[in-house]
CSV table of C-alpha atoms and ligand atoms in Angstrom, one decimal:
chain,number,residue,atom,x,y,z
L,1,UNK,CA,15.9,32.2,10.9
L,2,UNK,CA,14.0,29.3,8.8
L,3,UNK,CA,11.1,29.4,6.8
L,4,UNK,CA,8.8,26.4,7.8
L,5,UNK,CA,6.3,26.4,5.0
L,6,UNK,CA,4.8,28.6,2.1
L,7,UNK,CA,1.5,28.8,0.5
L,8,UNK,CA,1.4,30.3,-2.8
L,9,UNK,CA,-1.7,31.4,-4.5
L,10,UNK,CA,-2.4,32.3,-8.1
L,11,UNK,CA,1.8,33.1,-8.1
L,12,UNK,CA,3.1,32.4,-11.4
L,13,UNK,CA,2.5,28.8,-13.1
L,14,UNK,CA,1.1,27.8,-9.5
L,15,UNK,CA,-2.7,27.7,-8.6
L,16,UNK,CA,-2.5,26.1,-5.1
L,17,UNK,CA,0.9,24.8,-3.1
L,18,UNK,CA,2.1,24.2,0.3
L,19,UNK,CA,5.4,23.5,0.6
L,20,UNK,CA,6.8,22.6,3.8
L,21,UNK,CA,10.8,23.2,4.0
L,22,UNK,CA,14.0,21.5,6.1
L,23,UNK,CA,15.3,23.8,8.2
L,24,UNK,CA,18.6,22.8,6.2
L,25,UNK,CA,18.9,21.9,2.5
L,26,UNK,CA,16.7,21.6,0.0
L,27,UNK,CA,16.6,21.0,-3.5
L,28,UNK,CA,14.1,21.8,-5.8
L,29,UNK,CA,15.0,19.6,-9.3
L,30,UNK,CA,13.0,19.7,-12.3
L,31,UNK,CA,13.3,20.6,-16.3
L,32,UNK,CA,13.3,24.1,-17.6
L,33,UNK,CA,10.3,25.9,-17.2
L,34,UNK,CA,8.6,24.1,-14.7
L,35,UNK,CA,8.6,26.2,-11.6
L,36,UNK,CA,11.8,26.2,-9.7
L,37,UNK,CA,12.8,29.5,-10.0
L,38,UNK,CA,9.2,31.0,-9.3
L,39,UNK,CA,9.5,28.9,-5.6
L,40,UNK,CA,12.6,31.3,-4.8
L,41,UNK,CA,11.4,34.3,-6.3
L,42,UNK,CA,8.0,33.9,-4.0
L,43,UNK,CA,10.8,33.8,-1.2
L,44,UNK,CA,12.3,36.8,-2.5
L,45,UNK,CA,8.9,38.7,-2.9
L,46,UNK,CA,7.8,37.5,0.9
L,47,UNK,CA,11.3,38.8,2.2
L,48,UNK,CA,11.9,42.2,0.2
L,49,UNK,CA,8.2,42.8,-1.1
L,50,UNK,CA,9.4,43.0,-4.8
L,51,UNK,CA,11.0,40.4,-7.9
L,52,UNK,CA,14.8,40.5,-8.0
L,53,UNK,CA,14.2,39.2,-11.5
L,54,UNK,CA,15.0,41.7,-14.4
L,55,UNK,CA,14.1,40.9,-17.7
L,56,UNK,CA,11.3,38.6,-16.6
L,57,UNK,CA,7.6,39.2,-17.2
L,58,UNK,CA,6.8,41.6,-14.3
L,59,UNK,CA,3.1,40.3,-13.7
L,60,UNK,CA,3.5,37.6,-11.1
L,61,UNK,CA,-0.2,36.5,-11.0
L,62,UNK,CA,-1.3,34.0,-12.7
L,63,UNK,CA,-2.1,34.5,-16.2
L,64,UNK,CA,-6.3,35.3,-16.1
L,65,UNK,CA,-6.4,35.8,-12.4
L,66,UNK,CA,-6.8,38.8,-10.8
L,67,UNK,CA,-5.0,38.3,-7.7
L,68,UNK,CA,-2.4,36.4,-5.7
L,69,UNK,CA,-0.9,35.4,-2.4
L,70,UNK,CA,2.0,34.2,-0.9
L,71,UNK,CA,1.8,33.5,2.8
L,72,UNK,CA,4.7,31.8,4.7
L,73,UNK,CA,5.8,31.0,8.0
L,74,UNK,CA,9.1,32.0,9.8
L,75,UNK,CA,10.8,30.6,13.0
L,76,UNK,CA,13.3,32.7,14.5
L,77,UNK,CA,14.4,30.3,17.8
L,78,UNK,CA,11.2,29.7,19.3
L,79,UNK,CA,8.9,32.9,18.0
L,80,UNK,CA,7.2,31.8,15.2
L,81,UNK,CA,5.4,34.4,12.9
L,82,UNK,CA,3.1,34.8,9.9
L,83,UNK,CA,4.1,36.8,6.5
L,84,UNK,CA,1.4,37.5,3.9
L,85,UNK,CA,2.2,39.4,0.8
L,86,UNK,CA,-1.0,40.0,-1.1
L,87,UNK,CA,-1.3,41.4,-4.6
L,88,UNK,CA,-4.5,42.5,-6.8
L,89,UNK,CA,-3.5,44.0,-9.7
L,90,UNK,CA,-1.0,46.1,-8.9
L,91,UNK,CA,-2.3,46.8,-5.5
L,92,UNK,CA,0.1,45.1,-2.9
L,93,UNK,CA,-0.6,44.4,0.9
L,94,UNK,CA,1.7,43.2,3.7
L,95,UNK,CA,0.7,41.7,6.7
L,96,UNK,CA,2.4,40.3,9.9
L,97,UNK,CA,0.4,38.2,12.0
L,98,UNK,CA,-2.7,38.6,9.9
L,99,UNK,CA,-2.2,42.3,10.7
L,100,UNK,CA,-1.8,45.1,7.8
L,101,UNK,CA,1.8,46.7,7.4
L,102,UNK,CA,1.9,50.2,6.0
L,103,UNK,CA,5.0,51.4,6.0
L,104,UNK,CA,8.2,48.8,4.4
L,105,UNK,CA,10.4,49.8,7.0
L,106,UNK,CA,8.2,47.9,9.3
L,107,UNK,CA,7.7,44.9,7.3
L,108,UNK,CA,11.6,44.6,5.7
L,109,UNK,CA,14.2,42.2,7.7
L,110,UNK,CA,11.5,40.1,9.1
L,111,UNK,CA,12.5,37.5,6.7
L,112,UNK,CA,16.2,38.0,5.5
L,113,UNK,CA,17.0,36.3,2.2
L,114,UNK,CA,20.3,35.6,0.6
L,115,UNK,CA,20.0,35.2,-3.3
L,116,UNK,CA,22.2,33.9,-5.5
L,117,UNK,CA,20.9,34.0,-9.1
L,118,UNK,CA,23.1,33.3,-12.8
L,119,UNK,CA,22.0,36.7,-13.7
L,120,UNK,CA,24.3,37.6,-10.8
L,121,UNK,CA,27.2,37.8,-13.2
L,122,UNK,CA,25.9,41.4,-14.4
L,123,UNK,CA,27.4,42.9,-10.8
L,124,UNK,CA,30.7,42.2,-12.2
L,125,UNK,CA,30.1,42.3,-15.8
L,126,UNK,CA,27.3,45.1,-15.7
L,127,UNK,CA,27.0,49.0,-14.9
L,128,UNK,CA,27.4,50.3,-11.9
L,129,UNK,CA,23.1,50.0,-11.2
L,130,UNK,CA,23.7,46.4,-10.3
L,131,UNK,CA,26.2,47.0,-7.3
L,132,UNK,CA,24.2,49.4,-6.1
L,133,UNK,CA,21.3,47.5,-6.4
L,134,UNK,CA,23.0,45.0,-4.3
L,135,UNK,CA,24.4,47.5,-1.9
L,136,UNK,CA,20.9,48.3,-1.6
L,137,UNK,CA,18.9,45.4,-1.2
L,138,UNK,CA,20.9,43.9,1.6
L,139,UNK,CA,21.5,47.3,3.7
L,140,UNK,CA,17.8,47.1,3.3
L,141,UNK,CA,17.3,44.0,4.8
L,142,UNK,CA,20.2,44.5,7.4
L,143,UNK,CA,19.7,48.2,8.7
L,144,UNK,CA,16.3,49.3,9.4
L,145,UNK,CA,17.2,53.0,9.8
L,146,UNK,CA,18.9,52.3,5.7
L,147,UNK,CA,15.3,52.5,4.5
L,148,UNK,CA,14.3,55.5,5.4
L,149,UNK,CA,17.0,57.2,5.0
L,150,UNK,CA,17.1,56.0,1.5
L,151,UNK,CA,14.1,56.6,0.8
L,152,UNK,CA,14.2,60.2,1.6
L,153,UNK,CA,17.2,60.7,0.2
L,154,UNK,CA,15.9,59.8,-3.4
L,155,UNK,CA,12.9,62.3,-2.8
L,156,UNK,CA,15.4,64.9,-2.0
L,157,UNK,CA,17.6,63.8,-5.0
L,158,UNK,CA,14.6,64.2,-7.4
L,159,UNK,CA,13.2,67.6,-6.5
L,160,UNK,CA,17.1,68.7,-6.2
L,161,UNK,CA,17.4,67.8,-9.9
L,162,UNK,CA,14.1,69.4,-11.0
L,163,UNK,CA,15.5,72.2,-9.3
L,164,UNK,CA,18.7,72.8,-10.6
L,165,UNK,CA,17.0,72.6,-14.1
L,166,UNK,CA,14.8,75.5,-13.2
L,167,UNK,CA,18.1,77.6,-12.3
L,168,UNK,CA,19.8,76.4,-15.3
L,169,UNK,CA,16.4,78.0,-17.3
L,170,UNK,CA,15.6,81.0,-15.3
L,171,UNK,CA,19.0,82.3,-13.8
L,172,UNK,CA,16.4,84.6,-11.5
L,173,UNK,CA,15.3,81.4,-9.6
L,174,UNK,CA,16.2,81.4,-5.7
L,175,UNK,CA,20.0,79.9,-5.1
L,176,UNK,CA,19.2,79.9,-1.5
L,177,UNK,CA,16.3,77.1,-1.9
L,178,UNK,CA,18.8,75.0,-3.5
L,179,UNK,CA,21.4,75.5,-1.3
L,180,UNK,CA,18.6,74.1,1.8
L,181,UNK,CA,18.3,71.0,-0.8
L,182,UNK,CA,21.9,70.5,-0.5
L,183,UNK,CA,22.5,70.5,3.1
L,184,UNK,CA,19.2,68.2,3.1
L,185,UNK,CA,20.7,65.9,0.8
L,186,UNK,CA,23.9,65.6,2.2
L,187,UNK,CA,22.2,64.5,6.1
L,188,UNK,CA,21.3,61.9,4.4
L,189,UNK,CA,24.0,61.0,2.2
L,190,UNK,CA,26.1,60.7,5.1
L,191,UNK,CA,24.2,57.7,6.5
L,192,UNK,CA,24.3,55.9,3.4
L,193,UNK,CA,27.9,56.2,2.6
L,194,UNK,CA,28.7,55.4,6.2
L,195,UNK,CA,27.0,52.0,6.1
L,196,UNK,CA,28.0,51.6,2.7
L,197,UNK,CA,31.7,51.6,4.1
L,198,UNK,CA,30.9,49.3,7.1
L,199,UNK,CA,28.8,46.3,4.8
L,200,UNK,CA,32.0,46.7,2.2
L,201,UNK,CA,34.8,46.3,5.2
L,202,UNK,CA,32.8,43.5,7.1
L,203,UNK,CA,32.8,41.4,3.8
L,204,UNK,CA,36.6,42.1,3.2
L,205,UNK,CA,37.3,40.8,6.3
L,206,UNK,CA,36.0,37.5,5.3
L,207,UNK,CA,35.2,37.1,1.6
L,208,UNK,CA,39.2,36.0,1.0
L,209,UNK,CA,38.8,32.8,3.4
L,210,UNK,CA,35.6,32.3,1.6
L,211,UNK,CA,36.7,32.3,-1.9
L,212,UNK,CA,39.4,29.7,-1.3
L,213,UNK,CA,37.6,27.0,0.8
L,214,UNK,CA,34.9,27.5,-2.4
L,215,UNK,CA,37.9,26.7,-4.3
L,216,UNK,CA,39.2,29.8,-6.0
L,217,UNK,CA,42.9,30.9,-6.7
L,218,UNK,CA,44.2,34.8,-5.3
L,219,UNK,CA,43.2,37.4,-3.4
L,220,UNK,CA,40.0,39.2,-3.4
L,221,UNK,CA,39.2,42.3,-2.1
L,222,UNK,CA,36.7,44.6,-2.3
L,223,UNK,CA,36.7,48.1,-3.4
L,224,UNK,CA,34.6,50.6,-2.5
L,225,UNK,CA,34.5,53.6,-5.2
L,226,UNK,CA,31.9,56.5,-4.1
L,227,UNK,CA,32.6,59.0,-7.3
L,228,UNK,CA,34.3,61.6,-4.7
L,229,UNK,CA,37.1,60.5,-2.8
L,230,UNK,CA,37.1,60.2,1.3
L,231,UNK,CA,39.7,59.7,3.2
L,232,UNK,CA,37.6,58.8,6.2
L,233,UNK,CA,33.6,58.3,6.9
L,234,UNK,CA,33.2,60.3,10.3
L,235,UNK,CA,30.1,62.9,10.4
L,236,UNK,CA,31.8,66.1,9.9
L,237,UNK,CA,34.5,65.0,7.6
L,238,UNK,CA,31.5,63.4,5.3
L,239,UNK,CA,29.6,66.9,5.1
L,240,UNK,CA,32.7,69.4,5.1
L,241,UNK,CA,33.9,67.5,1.9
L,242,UNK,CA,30.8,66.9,0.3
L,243,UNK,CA,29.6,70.7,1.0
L,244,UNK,CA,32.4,71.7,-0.8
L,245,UNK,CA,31.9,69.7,-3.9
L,246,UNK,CA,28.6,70.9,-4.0
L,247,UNK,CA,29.8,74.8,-3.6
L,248,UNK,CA,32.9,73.8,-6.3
L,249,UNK,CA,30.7,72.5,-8.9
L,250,UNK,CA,27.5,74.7,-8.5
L,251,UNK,CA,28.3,75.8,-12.2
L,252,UNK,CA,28.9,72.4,-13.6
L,253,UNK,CA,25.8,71.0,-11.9
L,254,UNK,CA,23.8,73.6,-13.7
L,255,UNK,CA,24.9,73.1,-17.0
L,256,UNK,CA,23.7,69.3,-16.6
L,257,UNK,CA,20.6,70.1,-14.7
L,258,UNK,CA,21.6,67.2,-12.5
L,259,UNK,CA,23.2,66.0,-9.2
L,260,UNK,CA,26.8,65.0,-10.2
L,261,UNK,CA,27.5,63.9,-6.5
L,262,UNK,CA,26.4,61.3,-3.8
L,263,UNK,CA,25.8,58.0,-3.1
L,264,UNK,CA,23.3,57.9,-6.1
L,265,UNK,CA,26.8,57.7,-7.6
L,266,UNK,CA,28.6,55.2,-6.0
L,267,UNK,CA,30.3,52.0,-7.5
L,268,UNK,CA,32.6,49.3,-5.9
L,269,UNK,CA,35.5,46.9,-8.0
L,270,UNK,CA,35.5,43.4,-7.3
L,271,UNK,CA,39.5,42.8,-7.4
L,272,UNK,CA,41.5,39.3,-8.0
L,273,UNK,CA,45.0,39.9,-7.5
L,274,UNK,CA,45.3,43.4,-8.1
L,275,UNK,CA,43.1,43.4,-11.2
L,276,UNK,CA,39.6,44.1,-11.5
L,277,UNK,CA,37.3,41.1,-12.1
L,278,UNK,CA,35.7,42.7,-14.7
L,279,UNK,CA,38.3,42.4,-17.3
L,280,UNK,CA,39.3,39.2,-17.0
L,281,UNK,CA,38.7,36.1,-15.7
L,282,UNK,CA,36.4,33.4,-17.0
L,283,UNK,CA,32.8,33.4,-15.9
L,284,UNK,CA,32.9,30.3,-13.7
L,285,UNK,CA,36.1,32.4,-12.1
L,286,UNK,CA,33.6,35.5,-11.6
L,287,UNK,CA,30.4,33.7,-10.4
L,288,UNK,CA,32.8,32.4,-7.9
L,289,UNK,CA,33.8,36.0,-6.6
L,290,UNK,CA,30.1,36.7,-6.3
L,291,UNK,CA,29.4,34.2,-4.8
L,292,UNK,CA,32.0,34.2,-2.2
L,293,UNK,CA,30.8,37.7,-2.0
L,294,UNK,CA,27.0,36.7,-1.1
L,295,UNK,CA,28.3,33.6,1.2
L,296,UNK,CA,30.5,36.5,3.1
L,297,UNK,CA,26.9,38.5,4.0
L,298,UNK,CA,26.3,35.7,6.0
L,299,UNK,CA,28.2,36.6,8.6
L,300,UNK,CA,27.2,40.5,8.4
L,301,UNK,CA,23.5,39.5,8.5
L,302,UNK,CA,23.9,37.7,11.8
L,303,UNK,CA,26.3,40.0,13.3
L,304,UNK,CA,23.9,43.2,13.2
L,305,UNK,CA,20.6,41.4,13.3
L,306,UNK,CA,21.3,38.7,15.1
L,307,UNK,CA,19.9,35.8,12.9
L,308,UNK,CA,21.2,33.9,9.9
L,309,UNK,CA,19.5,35.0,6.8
L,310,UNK,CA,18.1,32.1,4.4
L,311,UNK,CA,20.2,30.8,1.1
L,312,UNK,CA,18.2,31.4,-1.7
L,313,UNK,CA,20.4,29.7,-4.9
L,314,UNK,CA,19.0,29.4,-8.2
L,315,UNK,CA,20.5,27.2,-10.4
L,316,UNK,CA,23.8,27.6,-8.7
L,317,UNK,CA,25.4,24.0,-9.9
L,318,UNK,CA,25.3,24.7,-13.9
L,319,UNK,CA,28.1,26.8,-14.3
L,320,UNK,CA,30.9,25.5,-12.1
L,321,UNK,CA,33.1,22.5,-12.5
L,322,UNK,CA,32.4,18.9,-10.8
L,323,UNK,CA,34.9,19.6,-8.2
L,324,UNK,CA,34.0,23.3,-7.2
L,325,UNK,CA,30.0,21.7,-7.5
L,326,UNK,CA,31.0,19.6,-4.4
L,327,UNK,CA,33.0,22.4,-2.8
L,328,UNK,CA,30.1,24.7,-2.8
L,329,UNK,CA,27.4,22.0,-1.8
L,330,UNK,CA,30.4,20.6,1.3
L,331,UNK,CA,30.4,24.4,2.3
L,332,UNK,CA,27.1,25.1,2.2
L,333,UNK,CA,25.7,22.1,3.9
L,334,UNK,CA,28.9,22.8,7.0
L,335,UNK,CA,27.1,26.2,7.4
L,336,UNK,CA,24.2,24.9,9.1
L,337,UNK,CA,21.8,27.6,7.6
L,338,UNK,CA,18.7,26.9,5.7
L,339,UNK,CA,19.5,26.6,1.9
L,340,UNK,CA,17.4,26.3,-0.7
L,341,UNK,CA,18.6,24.8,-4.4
L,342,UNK,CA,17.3,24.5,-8.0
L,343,UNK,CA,18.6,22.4,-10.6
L,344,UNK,CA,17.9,20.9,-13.4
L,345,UNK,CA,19.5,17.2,-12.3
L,346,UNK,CA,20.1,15.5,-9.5
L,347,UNK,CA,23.3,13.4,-11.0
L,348,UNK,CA,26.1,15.9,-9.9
L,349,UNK,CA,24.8,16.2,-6.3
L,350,UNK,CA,27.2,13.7,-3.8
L,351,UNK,CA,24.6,11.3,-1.9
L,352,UNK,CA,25.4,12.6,1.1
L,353,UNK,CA,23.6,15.6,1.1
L,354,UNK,CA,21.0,14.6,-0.7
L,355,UNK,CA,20.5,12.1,2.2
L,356,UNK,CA,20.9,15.5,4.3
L,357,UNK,CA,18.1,17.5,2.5
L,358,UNK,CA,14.4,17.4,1.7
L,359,UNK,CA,14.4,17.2,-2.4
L,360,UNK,CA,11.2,18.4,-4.2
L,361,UNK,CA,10.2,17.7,-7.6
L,362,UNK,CA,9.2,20.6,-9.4
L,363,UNK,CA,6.8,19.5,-12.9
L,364,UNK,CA,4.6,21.9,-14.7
L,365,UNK,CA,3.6,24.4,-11.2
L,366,UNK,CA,3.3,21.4,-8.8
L,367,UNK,CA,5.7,20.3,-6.1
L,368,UNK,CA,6.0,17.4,-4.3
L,369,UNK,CA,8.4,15.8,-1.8
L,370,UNK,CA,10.6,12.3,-3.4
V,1,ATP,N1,2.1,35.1,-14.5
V,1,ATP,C1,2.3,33.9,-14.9
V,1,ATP,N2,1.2,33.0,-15.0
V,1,ATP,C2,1.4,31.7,-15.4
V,1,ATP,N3,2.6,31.2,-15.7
V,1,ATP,C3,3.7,32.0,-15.6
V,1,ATP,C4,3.6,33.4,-15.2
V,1,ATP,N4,4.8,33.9,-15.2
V,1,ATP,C5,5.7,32.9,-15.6
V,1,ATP,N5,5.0,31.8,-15.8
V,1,ATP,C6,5.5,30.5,-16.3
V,1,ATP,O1,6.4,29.9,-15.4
V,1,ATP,C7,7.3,29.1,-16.1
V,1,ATP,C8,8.8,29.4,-15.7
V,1,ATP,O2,9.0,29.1,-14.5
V,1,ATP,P1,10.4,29.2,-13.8
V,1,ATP,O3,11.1,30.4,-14.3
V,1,ATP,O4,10.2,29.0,-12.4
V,1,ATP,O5,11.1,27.9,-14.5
V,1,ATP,P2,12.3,27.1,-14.0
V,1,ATP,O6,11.8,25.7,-13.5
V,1,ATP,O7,13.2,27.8,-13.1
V,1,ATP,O8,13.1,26.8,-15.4
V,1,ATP,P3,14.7,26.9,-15.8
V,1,ATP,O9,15.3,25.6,-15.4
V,1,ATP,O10,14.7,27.1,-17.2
V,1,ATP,O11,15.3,28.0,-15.0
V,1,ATP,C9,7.2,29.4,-17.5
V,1,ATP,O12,6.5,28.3,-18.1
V,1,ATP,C10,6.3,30.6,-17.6
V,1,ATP,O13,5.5,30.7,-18.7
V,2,MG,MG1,15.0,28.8,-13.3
């Protein structure tokens, strides 16, 4: 899929902009603070409805307006469609085709974004949140059916908590109520490990040839860690062995007043040659892992929804080496998918795919094509 154009509205530093894209590369080049990143994060928000910025100031209109809009256009072969994402205040709206979307599950993996951000670091470095936040956003985007089940799953997950706390205070409470939570909660934990399994597998299967074309040294594998150990992912395996936990540790969940077990839990290990990532490893080294990591979705994105998601890559020149900078650009641009760039200079970039790309300067919330 390729996004032909976007219209932004009282989004960030930006009052009014069109930009219309290459369906390959582009670069958007400009000095700190000027807009780049907000471009791909207006991507983001079209695709997944919400920032994947942390730390940044959460109110994405424009600073004394009361509302925004970000409208763009996506061509999958030949059918063409409309996104609008439409904020006031904190109110959003989606539509498709001018029409309102209620439910995410119907609006999610109409546009399928790839992001690479330096933050990205933080799902090796960080806690376990920002794996499964990845796990997360692109099962999301992947698997329609993931979104539900996720969503319920977390409803269940909260009023089993609340729940176990009332035991743990009144020992009168009803065991039997929580023991329907369980069997609720493990339904739907079994979908979620189950495709957690499959997206980790599908990106071992590839993220080794990856990380050495980029340029990297060993072998990288993946390691999936849910915090109860499986020796397979079929149905009835999944809910014998979680049942059990649940029944083992009924005491132990009690004195915490919280759900020790489940996908809520999960973690994976990024491993280089036997080692995990974490611990060693310079940061140029681990940015490469990730993103080998993200360049490996690719593939998953088009096997099981039959297009090529959209490279969103912010800033992703800075922190490698002259030689791995041309690497990443020579493998990107030999993908043949639609990429989109920031940086800060143009200097490092080889002519050739410059000459390849649409490059947009980016100064003070205004954009225009060199
Ligand atoms: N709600 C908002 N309204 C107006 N301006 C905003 C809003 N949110 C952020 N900004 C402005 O957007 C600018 C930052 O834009 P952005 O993060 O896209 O910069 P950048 O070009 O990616 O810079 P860098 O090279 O440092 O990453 C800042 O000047 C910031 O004040
Ligand atoms: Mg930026």
């Amino acid at each position: 899929m390729k996004i032909t154009k976007i219209s932004l509205l009282n989004f960030r530093n930006y009052d009014k902009t069109d930009i219309k894209f290459n369906e390959n590369m582009n670069i958007f080049v400009g000095e700190n603070a000027q807009g780049k990143t907000n471009i791909l994060e207006s991507i983001v928000i079209l695709a997944l409805t919400k920032s994947h910025r942390v730390g940044v100031n959460p109110n994405i209109i424009k600073f004394n307006k009361s509302r925004c809009s970000i409208k763009g256009t996506i061509k999958k072969n030949k059918l063409i469609s409309k996104l609008e994402y439409r904020q006031k205040d904190d109110k959003k709206e989606l539509f498709i085709n001018n029409k309102k979307i209620n439910r995410n599950s119907d609006y999610l993996s109409n546009l399928n974004v790839i992001v690479f951000i330096p933050d990205d670091l933080e799902i090796i470095k960080g806690s376990p949140v920002f794996r499964r936040n990845l796990l997360n956003i692109e099962l999301c985007q992947i698997f329609n059916k993931y979104v539900n089940t996720y969503n319920e799953f977390n409803k269940i997950l909260k009023t089993r908590n609340e729940y176990l706390k009332i035991l743990f205070n009144n020992g009168l409470a009803d065991k039997n109520y929580l023991d329907i939570l369980t069997d609720k909660l493990i339904e739907k934990s079994i979908l979620i490990y189950q495709l957690r399994n499959t997206f980790i597998n599908e990106i071992n299967e590839v993220i080794n040839d990856n990380f050495k074309e980029l340029g990297g040294i060993g072998n990288i594998t993946i390691k999936y860690n849910p915090n109860i150990s499986f020796e397979s992912y079929e149905d009835e395996y999944l809910i014998n062995n979680l049942r059990k936990n649940f029944d083992d540790n009924y005491y132990k969940e009690l004195k915490y007043g919280m759900t020790l077990f489940g996908p809520h839990r999960d973690d994976f290990n990024i491993i280089l040659d036997d080692i995990d990532l974490k611990y060693f490893g310079s940061q140029g080294q681990q940015k490469l892992a990730i993103l080998a990591f993200k360049l490996s979705e690719i593939s998953i994105f088009k096997k099981y929804t039959n297009y090529n998601p959209i490279l969103l890559l912010d800033d992703i020149l800075s922190e490698f080496d002259l030689k791995k900078r041309n690497k990443i650009l020579k493998y990107i641009n030999n993908l043949n998918i639609q990429s989109i760039i920031t940086t800060t200079d143009l200097k490092n970039i080889n002519k050739k795919y410059l000459d390849n790309s649409f490059v947009f300067e980016v100064n003070n919330g205004t954009v225009e094509r060199k």
